[in-house]
Coordinates of N, CA and C in Angstrom, one line a residue:
T1 N 8.6 -2.2 5.5 CA 8.4 -0.8 5.4 C 7.9 -0.3 6.7
G2 N 7.7 -1.1 7.6 CA 7.0 -1.0 8.9 C 5.7 -1.3 9.2
S3 N 4.9 -1.9 8.5 CA 3.5 -2.5 8.5 C 3.4 -3.7 8.6
D4 N 2.1 -4.6 8.7 CA 2.2 -5.9 8.7 C 0.9 -6.1 8.2
L5 N -0.1 -7.5 8.2 CA -1.3 -7.8 7.6 C -2.3 -7.1 8.1
R6 N -2.1 -6.7 9.5 CA -2.9 -6.6 10.3 C -3.2 -4.7 9.8
H7 N -2.4 -4.1 9.0 CA -2.5 -2.7 9.1 C -2.6 -2.6 7.5
L8 N -3.2 -3.5 6.9 CA -3.6 -3.6 5.6 C -5.1 -2.9 5.6
V9 N -5.3 -1.8 4.4 CA -6.2 -1.3 4.4 C -7.2 -1.3 3.3
K10 N -6.3 -1.7 2.0 CA -6.7 -1.7 0.7 C -6.0 -3.0 0.0
A11 N -6.7 -4.1 -1.0 CA -5.9 -4.8 -1.7 C -6.6 -4.8 -2.5
T12 N -6.1 -4.9 -4.0 CA -6.6 -5.2 -5.4 C -5.7 -6.4 -5.8
Y13 N -6.9 -7.6 -6.0 CA -6.0 -8.7 -6.4 C -6.2 -8.7 -8.4
Y14 N -5.5 -9.0 -9.1 CA -5.3 -9.2 -10.6 C -5.4 -10.7 -10.9
V15 N -6.5 -11.7 -11.0 CA -6.5 -12.5 -11.6 C -6.7 -13.0 -13.2
S16 N -6.2 -13.7 -13.9 CA -6.2 -14.8 -15.1 C -6.9 -15.7 -15.6
S17 N -7.2 -16.7 -14.1 CA -7.8 -17.8 -14.6 C -8.5 -18.4 -12.9
L18 N -9.6 -19.2 -13.6 CA -10.5 -19.6 -12.6 C -9.7 -20.4 -11.0
A19 N -8.8 -21.2 -11.8 CA -8.0 -21.7 -10.6 C -7.4 -20.8 -9.3
A20 N -6.7 -19.6 -10.2 CA -6.4 -18.1 -9.4 C -7.5 -18.0 -8.3
S21 N -8.1 -17.5 -9.3 CA -9.5 -16.8 -8.1 C -10.1 -17.7 -7.3
K22 N -9.9 -19.0 -7.4 CA -10.6 -20.1 -6.5 C -9.8 -20.5 -5.4
K23 N -8.6 -20.4 -5.7 CA -7.4 -20.5 -4.6 C -7.4 -19.3 -3.9
L24 N -7.3 -18.2 -4.1 CA -7.2 -16.7 -3.7 C -8.6 -16.7 -2.6
N25 N -9.5 -17.3 -2.9 CA -10.8 -17.3 -2.4 C -10.7 -18.0 -0.8
E26 N -10.5 -19.3 -1.3 CA -9.4 -20.3 -0.3 C -8.4 -19.7 0.9
L27 N -7.5 -19.2 0.1 CA -6.4 -19.0 1.1 C -6.4 -17.5 1.7
R28 N -7.4 -16.6 1.2 CA -7.3 -15.2 1.6 C -7.7 -15.2 3.3
P29 N -8.7 -16.1 3.6 CA -8.9 -15.5 5.1 C -8.3 -16.4 6.2
N30 N -7.1 -16.7 5.7 CA -6.1 -17.5 6.6 C -5.2 -16.3 7.1
Y31 N -5.1 -15.3 6.5 CA -3.9 -14.0 6.3 C -4.5 -12.9 7.0
Y32 N -5.9 -12.4 7.1 CA -6.2 -11.4 7.7 C -7.1 -11.8 8.9
D33 N -7.3 -10.4 9.5 CA -8.0 -10.4 10.8 C -9.5 -10.8 10.7
P34 N -10.1 -11.3 11.1 CA -11.9 -11.2 10.5 C -12.4 -10.1 11.1
A35 N -12.3 -9.7 12.0 CA -12.6 -8.6 12.8 C -11.9 -7.2 12.2
R36 N -11.1 -7.5 11.4 CA -11.0 -6.1 10.5 C -10.2 -6.4 9.6
P37 N -11.0 -7.5 8.4 CA -10.4 -7.5 7.2 C -10.4 -5.9 6.2
P38 N -9.3 -6.0 5.3 CA -8.8 -5.0 4.8 C -10.4 -4.9 3.5
S39 N -10.4 -3.5 3.0 CA -11.0 -3.7 1.9 C -10.7 -4.5 0.4
A40 N -10.7 -5.1 -0.7 CA -10.5 -5.8 -1.2 C -11.5 -5.7 -2.6
S41 N -10.5 -5.7 -3.9 CA -11.1 -6.2 -5.1 C -10.7 -7.1 -5.6
K42 N -11.4 -7.7 -6.6 CA -11.1 -8.7 -7.4 C -11.0 -8.2 -8.8
A43 N -9.8 -7.8 -9.7 CA -10.3 -7.5 -10.8 C -9.9 -9.0 -12.0
W44 N -10.7 -9.0 -13.0 CA -10.3 -10.4 -14.1 C -9.7 -9.7 -15.3
V45 N -8.2 -10.1 -15.3 CA -7.3 -9.4 -16.7 C -6.9 -10.5 -17.2
S46 N -7.1 -10.4 -18.3 CA -6.1 -11.2 -19.5 C -5.0 -11.8 -19.3
G47 N -3.9 -10.9 -18.3 CA -2.6 -11.6 -18.0 C -1.8 -10.8 -17.2
V48 N -1.4 -11.3 -16.1 CA -0.7 -10.7 -15.3 C 0.8 -10.2 -15.3
A49 N 1.4 -10.1 -16.4 CA 2.7 -9.2 -17.2 C 4.3 -10.4 -16.8
R50 N 3.7 -11.7 -16.4 CA 5.0 -12.6 -16.6 C 4.3 -13.8 -16.7
A51 N 4.9 -14.5 -17.5 CA 4.7 -15.8 -18.3 C 4.8 -16.9 -16.9
G52 N 3.4 -17.6 -17.1 CA 3.0 -18.6 -16.3 C 2.7 -18.2 -15.2
R53 N 2.2 -17.2 -14.9 CA 1.6 -16.4 -13.5 C -0.1 -16.5 -14.0
S54 N -0.8 -16.3 -12.5 CA -2.2 -16.3 -13.4 C -3.0 -14.8 -12.1
L55 N -1.9 -14.7 -11.1 CA -2.2 -13.6 -9.8 C -1.5 -12.7 -9.9
T56 N -1.4 -11.5 -9.4 CA -0.7 -10.4 -9.1 C -1.9 -9.8 -8.1
F57 N -1.0 -8.9 -7.0 CA -2.0 -7.8 -6.6 C -1.3 -6.6 -5.9
D58 N -1.9 -5.4 -5.5 CA -1.4 -4.5 -5.0 C -2.0 -4.1 -3.8
M59 N -1.2 -4.0 -2.8 CA -1.6 -3.9 -1.5 C -1.4 -2.4 -0.7
I60 N -2.0 -1.7 -0.1 CA -1.9 -0.5 0.8 C -2.2 -0.5 2.1
A61 N -0.8 -0.5 2.6 CA -1.2 -0.4 4.3 C -1.0 0.8 5.0
V62 N -1.0 1.0 6.1 CA -0.6 2.0 6.9 C 0.2 1.6 8.2
P63 N 1.3 2.5 8.3 CA 2.2 2.0 9.5 C 2.0 1.6 11.1
K64 N 2.4 0.8 11.2 CA 2.1 0.6 12.7 C 2.9 1.5 13.7
Q65 N 1.7 1.7 14.6 CA 2.0 3.0 15.6 C 2.9 2.0 16.6

């Protein structure tokens, strides 16, 4: 859609298991520029609307110039 992870401004992560939360914490720093990480929230939920899954997310980015 004309953007990338460097232009991510807000991410909301929905987790329904401790394992998913821990793995997200481990992997997330590998994908974002530490000098300008996006604003982020993590919400604990009872499920993520797909059987067998425990993580989903919503991301908002701006277009690359």
